[in-house]
Amino acid sequence: MNITTNNITINKSEASKINQIDFDNLVFGNVFTDHMFECDYIDGAWVNPTIRPYGNLSISPAAKVFHYGQAVFEGMKAFKDSNGDTFLFRPKENFNRINSSSKRMAIPEFPEDIFFEGLTTLLKLDKDWIKPGIGNSLYIRPFVIATQVGVSASPANQYKFMIILSPAQAYYTGDVKVVIAEQYSRSADGGVGYAKAAGNYGAQFYPTNLAKEKGFQQVIWTDANEHKYLEEAGTMNVFFRIKDSLFTAPTSDRILDGVTRKSVIALAKKAGIPVEVRPILVSEIVDAANSGDLKEIFGAGTAAVISPVSAFSYKEKTYTLPEMTKETKYATKFKKDLMEIQYNIAEDSFGWRYPVN
């Protein structure tokens, strides 16, 4: 069934696979909805925006994405409230960031009108995959890959922009233990650390595996020059609570401008919690742990929302964070505040909620 709505051609799936899915036992990112959005960049323009049944792509083994890594992506979520209405959370931030990432990777930027029309049309088509209830969501993965055939080392002149959807539950189910990096780096000055470029994440897997072998789940990355300054935690921005103040590293060309990160900063300021955005020395955190002033460490990101850290390791020594009640933990407060906005439970004084009408 082909339908054209404004700029987008819709080819609907003949039958939904939704009844085959166990929504109570989802593995993050392994199940996908009935449809996907795609649009191609050909002859200097984005053309043929289409929604079609989710399925495999046919692509040449000589496509430049495989050889020179021209690929960027985003992570977003859709939420459903108790009335069955669907909302996005600060989607303009994700749109701006995928274009910023694209620019850094010499990929042409994507038009805003087609992005939002494609995204909202896709969400309406697969709205039954968005389950209500705190913790349930629909993870949204926009991405761009270079599709031009050829192995010459130069930017492609053909690309494919896509959006796929995956029903999700909580990403991390408990506190995590982390290692502070002393040898490996996530990014460097002048590099692509601030972009959601696919290769950024592939390069993390090996040092993260080394951490896992020692009983830790993630790595807190440090600066590439001296490994003195704390930057990100795994795939998330990271916050430190020393006494009652909150600290996080400033964004730069090494650190991702996280949507959850900037939302936590805004919530903290609204609550009157002191926030310092500045370079943070590893030695500061170690000293605060030794003195008992370090109360919390937590990651912040779209997939996990807020991920508390229970312990960290540095120079082969493990530091355990103090036990705190849920009522006194900043991580618990910010996760609750964020999710109540996302699920249309609380007032959204920031204007972050985006209804999908």
JSON list of N, CA and C in Angstrom, two decimals, residues 296-327:
[
{"chain": "A", "resi": 296, "resn": "GLU", "atom": "N", "xyz": [28.56, 10.98, 45.35]},
{"chain": "A", "resi": 296, "resn": "GLU", "atom": "CA", "xyz": [27.95, 10.27, 44.23]},
{"chain": "A", "resi": 296, "resn": "GLU", "atom": "C", "xyz": [28.76, 10.50, 42.95]},
{"chain": "A", "resi": 297, "resn": "ILE", "atom": "N", "xyz": [28.72, 9.52, 42.08]},
{"chain": "A", "resi": 297, "resn": "ILE", "atom": "CA", "xyz": [29.11, 9.64, 40.68]},
{"chain": "A", "resi": 297, "resn": "ILE", "atom": "C", "xyz": [27.96, 9.03, 39.88]},
{"chain": "A", "resi": 298, "resn": "PHE", "atom": "N", "xyz": [27.54, 9.67, 38.81]},
{"chain": "A", "resi": 298, "resn": "PHE", "atom": "CA", "xyz": [26.53, 9.06, 37.95]},
{"chain": "A", "resi": 298, "resn": "PHE", "atom": "C", "xyz": [26.70, 9.52, 36.51]},
{"chain": "A", "resi": 299, "resn": "GLY", "atom": "N", "xyz": [26.38, 8.60, 35.60]},
{"chain": "A", "resi": 299, "resn": "GLY", "atom": "CA", "xyz": [26.38, 8.90, 34.18]},
{"chain": "A", "resi": 299, "resn": "GLY", "atom": "C", "xyz": [25.02, 9.41, 33.76]},
{"chain": "A", "resi": 300, "resn": "ALA", "atom": "N", "xyz": [25.00, 10.19, 32.69]},
{"chain": "A", "resi": 300, "resn": "ALA", "atom": "CA", "xyz": [23.76, 10.74, 32.16]},
{"chain": "A", "resi": 300, "resn": "ALA", "atom": "C", "xyz": [23.74, 10.59, 30.64]},
{"chain": "A", "resi": 301, "resn": "GLY", "atom": "N", "xyz": [22.70, 9.94, 30.13]},
{"chain": "A", "resi": 301, "resn": "GLY", "atom": "CA", "xyz": [22.60, 9.75, 28.68]},
{"chain": "A", "resi": 301, "resn": "GLY", "atom": "C", "xyz": [21.21, 9.31, 28.30]},
{"chain": "A", "resi": 302, "resn": "THR", "atom": "N", "xyz": [20.91, 9.35, 27.02]},
{"chain": "A", "resi": 302, "resn": "THR", "atom": "CA", "xyz": [19.56, 9.04, 26.56]},
{"chain": "A", "resi": 302, "resn": "THR", "atom": "C", "xyz": [19.15, 7.61, 26.88]},
{"chain": "A", "resi": 303, "resn": "ALA", "atom": "N", "xyz": [20.02, 6.66, 26.58]},
{"chain": "A", "resi": 303, "resn": "ALA", "atom": "CA", "xyz": [19.65, 5.25, 26.77]},
{"chain": "A", "resi": 303, "resn": "ALA", "atom": "C", "xyz": [19.46, 4.92, 28.24]},
{"chain": "A", "resi": 304, "resn": "ALA", "atom": "N", "xyz": [20.41, 5.35, 29.08]},
{"chain": "A", "resi": 304, "resn": "ALA", "atom": "CA", "xyz": [20.38, 4.98, 30.49]},
{"chain": "A", "resi": 304, "resn": "ALA", "atom": "C", "xyz": [19.61, 5.98, 31.36]},
{"chain": "A", "resi": 305, "resn": "VAL", "atom": "N", "xyz": [19.40, 7.19, 30.86]},
{"chain": "A", "resi": 305, "resn": "VAL", "atom": "CA", "xyz": [18.85, 8.33, 31.60]},
{"chain": "A", "resi": 305, "resn": "VAL", "atom": "C", "xyz": [19.87, 8.73, 32.67]},
{"chain": "A", "resi": 306, "resn": "ILE", "atom": "N", "xyz": [19.83, 8.10, 33.84]},
{"chain": "A", "resi": 306, "resn": "ILE", "atom": "CA", "xyz": [20.83, 8.31, 34.89]},
{"chain": "A", "resi": 306, "resn": "ILE", "atom": "C", "xyz": [21.33, 6.95, 35.35]},
{"chain": "A", "resi": 307, "resn": "SER", "atom": "N", "xyz": [22.65, 6.78, 35.37]},
{"chain": "A", "resi": 307, "resn": "SER", "atom": "CA", "xyz": [23.23, 5.50, 35.75]},
{"chain": "A", "resi": 307, "resn": "SER", "atom": "C", "xyz": [24.19, 5.70, 36.94]},
{"chain": "A", "resi": 308, "resn": "PRO", "atom": "N", "xyz": [23.76, 5.35, 38.17]},
{"chain": "A", "resi": 308, "resn": "PRO", "atom": "CA", "xyz": [24.61, 5.57, 39.34]},
{"chain": "A", "resi": 308, "resn": "PRO", "atom": "C", "xyz": [25.85, 4.66, 39.34]},
{"chain": "A", "resi": 309, "resn": "VAL", "atom": "N", "xyz": [26.93, 5.18, 39.88]},
{"chain": "A", "resi": 309, "resn": "VAL", "atom": "CA", "xyz": [28.18, 4.44, 40.01]},
{"chain": "A", "resi": 309, "resn": "VAL", "atom": "C", "xyz": [28.36, 4.09, 41.48]},
{"chain": "A", "resi": 310, "resn": "SER", "atom": "N", "xyz": [28.64, 2.83, 41.76]},
{"chain": "A", "resi": 310, "resn": "SER", "atom": "CA", "xyz": [28.81, 2.40, 43.16]},
{"chain": "A", "resi": 310, "resn": "SER", "atom": "C", "xyz": [30.27, 2.38, 43.59]},
{"chain": "A", "resi": 311, "resn": "ALA", "atom": "N", "xyz": [31.20, 2.28, 42.62]},
{"chain": "A", "resi": 311, "resn": "ALA", "atom": "CA", "xyz": [32.63, 2.24, 42.96]},
{"chain": "A", "resi": 311, "resn": "ALA", "atom": "C", "xyz": [33.45, 2.58, 41.72]},
{"chain": "A", "resi": 312, "resn": "PHE", "atom": "N", "xyz": [34.67, 3.09, 41.96]},
{"chain": "A", "resi": 312, "resn": "PHE", "atom": "CA", "xyz": [35.58, 3.33, 40.85]},
{"chain": "A", "resi": 312, "resn": "PHE", "atom": "C", "xyz": [36.98, 2.84, 41.22]},
{"chain": "A", "resi": 313, "resn": "SER", "atom": "N", "xyz": [37.73, 2.51, 40.20]},
{"chain": "A", "resi": 313, "resn": "SER", "atom": "CA", "xyz": [39.09, 2.02, 40.39]},
{"chain": "A", "resi": 313, "resn": "SER", "atom": "C", "xyz": [40.07, 2.99, 39.73]},
{"chain": "A", "resi": 314, "resn": "TYR", "atom": "N", "xyz": [41.17, 3.26, 40.43]},
{"chain": "A", "resi": 314, "resn": "TYR", "atom": "CA", "xyz": [42.23, 4.10, 39.87]},
{"chain": "A", "resi": 314, "resn": "TYR", "atom": "C", "xyz": [43.56, 3.63, 40.43]},
{"chain": "A", "resi": 315, "resn": "LYS", "atom": "N", "xyz": [44.51, 3.40, 39.52]},
{"chain": "A", "resi": 315, "resn": "LYS", "atom": "CA", "xyz": [45.83, 2.88, 39.89]},
{"chain": "A", "resi": 315, "resn": "LYS", "atom": "C", "xyz": [45.71, 1.62, 40.75]},
{"chain": "A", "resi": 316, "resn": "GLU", "atom": "N", "xyz": [44.81, 0.73, 40.29]},
{"chain": "A", "resi": 316, "resn": "GLU", "atom": "CA", "xyz": [44.61, -0.58, 40.90]},
{"chain": "A", "resi": 316, "resn": "GLU", "atom": "C", "xyz": [43.99, -0.53, 42.30]},
{"chain": "A", "resi": 317, "resn": "LYS", "atom": "N", "xyz": [43.52, 0.65, 42.72]},
{"chain": "A", "resi": 317, "resn": "LYS", "atom": "CA", "xyz": [42.83, 0.76, 44.00]},
{"chain": "A", "resi": 317, "resn": "LYS", "atom": "C", "xyz": [41.36, 1.06, 43.76]},
{"chain": "A", "resi": 318, "resn": "THR", "atom": "N", "xyz": [40.49, 0.36, 44.48]},
{"chain": "A", "resi": 318, "resn": "THR", "atom": "CA", "xyz": [39.05, 0.55, 44.31]},
{"chain": "A", "resi": 318, "resn": "THR", "atom": "C", "xyz": [38.50, 1.42, 45.44]},
{"chain": "A", "resi": 319, "resn": "TYR", "atom": "N", "xyz": [37.72, 2.39, 45.06]},
{"chain": "A", "resi": 319, "resn": "TYR", "atom": "CA", "xyz": [37.09, 3.31, 46.00]},
{"chain": "A", "resi": 319, "resn": "TYR", "atom": "C", "xyz": [35.58, 3.08, 45.95]},
{"chain": "A", "resi": 320, "resn": "THR", "atom": "N", "xyz": [34.99, 2.72, 47.06]},
{"chain": "A", "resi": 320, "resn": "THR", "atom": "CA", "xyz": [33.55, 2.47, 47.13]},
{"chain": "A", "resi": 320, "resn": "THR", "atom": "C", "xyz": [32.84, 3.73, 47.59]},
{"chain": "A", "resi": 321, "resn": "LEU", "atom": "N", "xyz": [31.79, 4.10, 46.86]},
{"chain": "A", "resi": 321, "resn": "LEU", "atom": "CA", "xyz": [31.04, 5.29, 47.25]},
{"chain": "A", "resi": 321, "resn": "LEU", "atom": "C", "xyz": [30.12, 4.98, 48.42]},
{"chain": "A", "resi": 322, "resn": "PRO", "atom": "N", "xyz": [29.82, 5.98, 49.25]},
{"chain": "A", "resi": 322, "resn": "PRO", "atom": "CA", "xyz": [29.00, 5.73, 50.44]},
{"chain": "A", "resi": 322, "resn": "PRO", "atom": "C", "xyz": [27.58, 5.32, 50.10]},
{"chain": "A", "resi": 323, "resn": "GLU", "atom": "N", "xyz": [27.01, 4.49, 50.95]},
{"chain": "A", "resi": 323, "resn": "GLU", "atom": "CA", "xyz": [25.60, 4.13, 50.82]},
{"chain": "A", "resi": 323, "resn": "GLU", "atom": "C", "xyz": [24.75, 5.34, 51.19]},
{"chain": "A", "resi": 324, "resn": "MET", "atom": "N", "xyz": [23.76, 5.62, 50.37]},
{"chain": "A", "resi": 324, "resn": "MET", "atom": "CA", "xyz": [22.87, 6.76, 50.63]},
{"chain": "A", "resi": 324, "resn": "MET", "atom": "C", "xyz": [21.43, 6.31, 50.41]},
{"chain": "A", "resi": 325, "resn": "THR", "atom": "N", "xyz": [20.52, 6.92, 51.13]},
{"chain": "A", "resi": 325, "resn": "THR", "atom": "CA", "xyz": [19.12, 6.61, 50.90]},
{"chain": "A", "resi": 325, "resn": "THR", "atom": "C", "xyz": [18.67, 7.22, 49.57]},
{"chain": "A", "resi": 326, "resn": "LYS", "atom": "N", "xyz": [17.65, 6.63, 48.96]},
{"chain": "A", "resi": 326, "resn": "LYS", "atom": "CA", "xyz": [17.15, 7.15, 47.69]},
{"chain": "A", "resi": 326, "resn": "LYS", "atom": "C", "xyz": [16.71, 8.60, 47.80]},
{"chain": "A", "resi": 327, "resn": "GLU", "atom": "N", "xyz": [16.18, 8.94, 48.96]},
{"chain": "A", "resi": 327, "resn": "GLU", "atom": "CA", "xyz": [15.66, 10.29, 49.16]},
{"chain": "A", "resi": 327, "resn": "GLU", "atom": "C", "xyz": [16.76, 11.35, 49.15]}
]
